[in-house]
PDB file of C-alpha atoms in Angstrom:
ATOM      1  CA  UNK A1359      95.771-119.406-113.319  1.00 90.00           C
ATOM      2  CA  UNK A1360      93.155-121.666-111.746  1.00 95.00           C
ATOM      3  CA  UNK A1361      92.637-122.829-108.375  1.00 96.00           C
ATOM      4  CA  UNK A1362      92.793-126.429-107.190  1.00 96.00           C
ATOM      5  CA  UNK A1363      91.981-128.428-104.211  1.00 96.00           C
ATOM      6  CA  UNK A1364      94.411-131.268-103.632  1.00 96.00           C
ATOM      7  CA  UNK A1365      94.672-133.716-100.835  1.00 97.00           C
ATOM      8  CA  UNK A1366      98.309-134.277-100.084  1.00 98.00           C
ATOM      9  CA  UNK A1367      99.480-136.342 -96.938  1.00 97.00           C
ATOM     10  CA  UNK A1368      95.849-136.290 -95.671  1.00 96.00           C
ATOM     11  CA  UNK A1369      95.516-132.618 -95.760  1.00 97.00           C
ATOM     12  CA  UNK A1370      93.641-130.619 -98.253  1.00 97.00           C
ATOM     13  CA  UNK A1371      95.554-127.790 -99.978  1.00 97.00           C
ATOM     14  CA  UNK A1372      94.210-124.917-101.947  1.00 96.00           C
ATOM     15  CA  UNK A1373      96.696-124.119-104.859  1.00 96.00           C
ATOM     16  CA  UNK A1374      96.667-121.694-107.619  1.00 97.00           C
ATOM     17  CA  UNK A1375      98.526-122.839-110.484  1.00 97.00           C
ATOM     18  CA  UNK A1376      98.575-123.318-114.425  1.00 97.00           C
ATOM     19  CA  UNK A1377      96.545-126.379-115.265  1.00 97.00           C
ATOM     20  CA  UNK A1378      99.459-127.920-116.929  1.00 97.00           C
ATOM     21  CA  UNK A1379     101.730-127.501-113.970  1.00 98.00           C
ATOM     22  CA  UNK A1380     103.194-130.925-112.805  1.00 98.00           C
ATOM     23  CA  UNK A1381     102.403-132.079-109.374  1.00 98.00           C
ATOM     24  CA  UNK A1382     106.131-132.043-108.570  1.00 98.00           C
ATOM     25  CA  UNK A1383     106.312-128.292-108.937  1.00 98.00           C
ATOM     26  CA  UNK A1384     103.221-127.716-107.031  1.00 98.00           C
ATOM     27  CA  UNK A1385     104.776-129.701-104.220  1.00 98.00           C
ATOM     28  CA  UNK A1386     108.128-128.047-104.297  1.00 98.00           C
ATOM     29  CA  UNK A1387     107.449-124.519-105.372  1.00 97.00           C
ATOM     30  CA  UNK A1388     103.941-123.894-104.181  1.00 97.00           C
ATOM     31  CA  UNK A1389     103.777-126.027-101.190  1.00 98.00           C
ATOM     32  CA  UNK A1390     107.436-126.168 -99.843  1.00 97.00           C
ATOM     33  CA  UNK A1391     107.508-129.953 -99.790  1.00 97.00           C
ATOM     34  CA  UNK A1392     110.935-130.418-101.044  1.00 96.00           C
ATOM     35  CA  UNK A1393     111.322-134.206-100.190  1.00 96.00           C
ATOM     36  CA  UNK A1394     110.325-135.163-103.526  1.00 97.00           C
ATOM     37  CA  UNK A1395     113.083-134.584-105.873  1.00 97.00           C
ATOM     38  CA  UNK A1396     113.376-133.492-109.520  1.00 96.00           C
ATOM     39  CA  UNK A1397     115.551-135.781-111.475  1.00 94.00           C
ATOM     40  CA  UNK A1398     115.022-135.993-115.279  1.00 94.00           C
ATOM     41  CA  UNK A1399     111.745-134.311-115.876  1.00 94.00           C
ATOM     42  CA  UNK A1400     110.391-137.066-118.167  1.00 95.00           C
ATOM     43  CA  UNK A1401     109.331-139.768-115.735  1.00 94.00           C
ATOM     44  CA  UNK A1402     112.438-142.043-116.495  1.00 94.00           C
ATOM     45  CA  UNK A1403     114.451-141.786-113.286  1.00 96.00           C
ATOM     46  CA  UNK A1404     111.978-142.163-110.423  1.00 97.00           C
ATOM     47  CA  UNK A1405     113.312-139.450-108.231  1.00 97.00           C
ATOM     48  CA  UNK A1406     109.965-137.653-108.100  1.00 98.00           C
ATOM     49  CA  UNK A1407     107.974-140.670-107.047  1.00 98.00           C
ATOM     50  CA  UNK A1408     105.060-140.237-104.950  1.00 98.00           C
ATOM     51  CA  UNK A1409     101.776-142.427-104.317  1.00 98.00           C
ATOM     52  CA  UNK A1410      98.647-141.522-105.932  1.00 98.00           C
ATOM     53  CA  UNK A1411      95.785-143.498-104.441  1.00 97.00           C
ATOM     54  CA  UNK A1412      98.471-145.953-103.077  1.00 96.00           C
ATOM     55  CA  UNK A1413     100.261-146.415-106.446  1.00 97.00           C
ATOM     56  CA  UNK A1414     103.747-145.278-107.176  1.00 97.00           C
ATOM     57  CA  UNK A1415     103.733-142.542-109.885  1.00 98.00           C
ATOM     58  CA  UNK A1416     106.033-139.960-111.241  1.00 98.00           C
ATOM     59  CA  UNK A1417     104.908-136.620-110.003  1.00 98.00           C
ATOM     60  CA  UNK A1418     106.793-134.752-112.811  1.00 98.00           C
ATOM     61  CA  UNK A1419     104.258-136.210-115.365  1.00 96.00           C
ATOM     62  CA  UNK A1420     101.142-135.444-113.542  1.00 97.00           C
ATOM     63  CA  UNK A1421      99.319-132.197-114.252  1.00 98.00           C
ATOM     64  CA  UNK A1422      97.774-130.587-111.262  1.00 97.00           C
ATOM     65  CA  UNK A1423      94.425-130.538-113.311  1.00 97.00           C
ATOM     66  CA  UNK A1424      94.178-134.222-113.357  1.00 96.00           C
ATOM     67  CA  UNK A1425      94.323-134.726-109.610  1.00 96.00           C
ATOM     68  CA  UNK A1426      90.802-133.847-108.332  1.00 91.00           C
ATOM     69  CA  UNK A1427      89.713-136.344-105.702  1.00 92.00           C
ATOM     70  CA  UNK A1428      92.917-138.216-105.709  1.00 96.00           C
ATOM     71  CA  UNK A1429      94.990-139.064-102.524  1.00 97.00           C
ATOM     72  CA  UNK A1430      98.539-138.122-102.873  1.00 98.00           C
ATOM     73  CA  UNK A1431     101.221-139.159-100.467  1.00 98.00           C
ATOM     74  CA  UNK A1432     104.818-137.766-100.372  1.00 98.00           C
ATOM     75  CA  UNK A1433     107.870-138.908 -98.521  1.00 97.00           C
ATOM     76  CA  UNK A1434     106.951-136.269 -95.883  1.00 97.00           C
ATOM     77  CA  UNK A1435     103.549-138.130 -95.323  1.00 97.00           C
ATOM     78  CA  UNK A1436     104.793-141.793 -95.688  1.00 96.00           C
ATOM     79  CA  UNK A1437     105.169-141.673 -91.734  1.00 94.00           C
ATOM     80  CA  UNK A1438     104.850-139.072 -89.046  1.00 86.00           C
ATOM     81  CA  UNK A1439     108.075-140.028 -87.468  1.00 91.00           C
ATOM     82  CA  UNK A1440     110.012-141.618 -90.229  1.00 90.00           C
ATOM     83  CA  UNK A1441     109.388-144.810 -88.981  1.00 93.00           C
ATOM     84  CA  UNK A1442     107.772-146.626 -91.719  1.00 96.00           C
ATOM     85  CA  UNK A1443     109.480-150.230 -92.152  1.00 96.00           C
ATOM     86  CA  UNK A1444     111.119-149.061 -95.522  1.00 97.00           C
ATOM     87  CA  UNK A1445     112.475-145.903 -93.967  1.00 96.00           C
ATOM     88  CA  UNK A1446     113.783-147.862 -90.917  1.00 96.00           C
ATOM     89  CA  UNK A1447     115.328-150.572 -93.036  1.00 97.00           C
ATOM     90  CA  UNK A1448     116.964-147.908 -95.417  1.00 96.00           C
ATOM     91  CA  UNK A1449     118.899-146.651 -92.163  1.00 95.00           C
ATOM     92  CA  UNK A1450     119.651-150.267 -91.050  1.00 96.00           C
ATOM     93  CA  UNK A1451     121.175-151.270 -94.222  1.00 96.00           C
ATOM     94  CA  UNK A1452     122.787-147.957 -94.679  1.00 95.00           C
ATOM     95  CA  UNK A1453     121.425-147.623 -98.294  1.00 95.00           C
ATOM     96  CA  UNK A1454     122.103-143.881 -99.110  1.00 90.00           C
ATOM     97  CA  UNK A1455     125.260-142.584-100.481  1.00 89.00           C
ATOM     98  CA  UNK A1456     124.470-139.184-102.056  1.00 89.00           C
ATOM     99  CA  UNK A1457     120.804-139.684-101.056  1.00 87.00           C
ATOM    100  CA  UNK A1458     119.335-137.740-104.056  1.00 91.00           C
ATOM    101  CA  UNK A1459     117.178-140.619-105.386  1.00 94.00           C
ATOM    102  CA  UNK A1460     116.196-142.075-102.122  1.00 95.00           C
ATOM    103  CA  UNK A1461     112.745-140.533-101.481  1.00 96.00           C
ATOM    104  CA  UNK A1462     111.898-141.818-104.777  1.00 97.00           C
ATOM    105  CA  UNK A1463     113.262-145.322-104.064  1.00 97.00           C
ATOM    106  CA  UNK A1464     111.476-145.412-100.649  1.00 97.00           C
ATOM    107  CA  UNK A1465     108.195-144.347-102.077  1.00 98.00           C
ATOM    108  CA  UNK A1466     108.345-146.987-104.759  1.00 98.00           C
ATOM    109  CA  UNK A1467     109.684-149.616-102.359  1.00 98.00           C
ATOM    110  CA  UNK A1468     106.607-148.900 -99.914  1.00 98.00           C
ATOM    111  CA  UNK A1469     104.141-149.120-102.972  1.00 98.00           C
ATOM    112  CA  UNK A1470     105.657-152.478-103.710  1.00 98.00           C
ATOM    113  CA  UNK A1471     105.410-153.989-100.405  1.00 97.00           C
ATOM    114  CA  UNK A1472     101.903-152.648-100.009  1.00 96.00           C
ATOM    115  CA  UNK A1473     100.775-154.604-103.211  1.00 96.00           C
ATOM    116  CA  UNK A1474     103.253-157.559-102.791  1.00 97.00           C
ATOM    117  CA  UNK A1475     104.017-158.032 -99.032  1.00 96.00           C
ATOM    118  CA  UNK A1476     106.402-160.783 -99.611  1.00 96.00           C
ATOM    119  CA  UNK A1477     108.304-159.919-102.839  1.00 97.00           C
ATOM    120  CA  UNK A1478     110.718-162.340-104.471  1.00 97.00           C
ATOM    121  CA  UNK A1479     113.996-160.913-105.648  1.00 95.00           C
ATOM    122  CA  UNK A1480     112.582-160.912-109.164  1.00 97.00           C
ATOM    123  CA  UNK A1481     109.401-158.878-108.098  1.00 97.00           C
ATOM    124  CA  UNK A1482     111.715-156.270-106.401  1.00 97.00           C
ATOM    125  CA  UNK A1483     113.895-156.048-109.471  1.00 96.00           C
ATOM    126  CA  UNK A1484     111.055-155.714-111.715  1.00 96.00           C
ATOM    127  CA  UNK A1485     109.148-153.209-109.687  1.00 96.00           C
ATOM    128  CA  UNK A1486     112.192-150.919-108.927  1.00 97.00           C
ATOM    129  CA  UNK A1487     113.566-151.017-112.445  1.00 93.00           C
ATOM    130  CA  UNK A1488     112.432-147.471-113.168  1.00 90.00           C
ATOM    131  CA  UNK A1489     114.265-146.052-110.290  1.00 95.00           C
ATOM    132  CA  UNK A1490     117.744-144.973-111.119  1.00 95.00           C
ATOM    133  CA  UNK A1491     120.495-144.534-108.439  1.00 93.00           C
ATOM    134  CA  UNK A1492     123.482-142.823-109.790  1.00 91.00           C
ATOM    135  CA  UNK A1493     125.635-144.247-106.829  1.00 91.00           C
ATOM    136  CA  UNK A1494     124.689-147.762-107.780  1.00 92.00           C
ATOM    137  CA  UNK A1495     123.256-148.819-104.216  1.00 94.00           C
ATOM    138  CA  UNK A1496     121.016-151.368-105.925  1.00 95.00           C
ATOM    139  CA  UNK A1497     122.274-154.288-103.857  1.00 95.00           C
ATOM    140  CA  UNK A1498     121.565-152.311-100.567  1.00 96.00           C
ATOM    141  CA  UNK A1499     118.251-151.260-101.931  1.00 97.00           C
ATOM    142  CA  UNK A1500     117.136-154.696-102.582  1.00 97.00           C
ATOM    143  CA  UNK A1501     118.446-155.923 -99.089  1.00 97.00           C
ATOM    144  CA  UNK A1502     116.512-153.086 -97.518  1.00 97.00           C
ATOM    145  CA  UNK A1503     113.303-153.909 -99.235  1.00 98.00           C
ATOM    146  CA  UNK A1504     113.736-157.604 -98.283  1.00 97.00           C
ATOM    147  CA  UNK A1505     114.326-156.433 -94.614  1.00 97.00           C
ATOM    148  CA  UNK A1506     111.268-154.121 -94.665  1.00 97.00           C
ATOM    149  CA  UNK A1507     109.112-157.038 -96.164  1.00 96.00           C
ATOM    150  CA  UNK A1508     109.664-159.146 -93.033  1.00 91.00           C
ATOM    151  CA  UNK A1509     108.605-156.246 -90.790  1.00 79.00           C
ATOM    152  CA  UNK A1510     105.613-154.751 -92.746  1.00 63.00           C
TER     153      UNK A1510
END
C-alpha cells in the first residue's frame, strides 16, 4: 500500500491505499465521507459524482494514484451549511424521493451552473443525461436547476 496526499473539500488528507483504489472507496471507506454514493461502479449512473478541479466526474472511475495535485469537492464540501443555491432549490422544489442519487445529481447540477450560469432546457438535459434517477424525478430536477440558475 502506498501513501497519498489528497486535497478534499479544501483539506489535505493523508491516506494509505492500493494505487488502483477508486476515489469513491477512499472517500467512503477510508475517510468516512459517505455522502458520495456507490451506484453502478462503472461510471454510468452518476451517483458517485464529485468535482475534480471544478468539473463533475465519476469517483468510481478515478484511481487514487491519479489525483496528485487535484482539488476534489464532495457533496459534504459543496457548502458548509448546505445552502448552495442548488441544494436550496432541491429542497424548495422537493426533488428527492428515495434520495439515493441526489448527491450525484446535485454535484452535476452545481458543475453545470458553474460552467453555464444560465442554461437552456437543452443544456440541462444534455449535461444531466448521465445521472440516473430510479424514482424518475427528472422534471423536478430540471425545475430545481432552473431555479438555482436564477440565484447563483
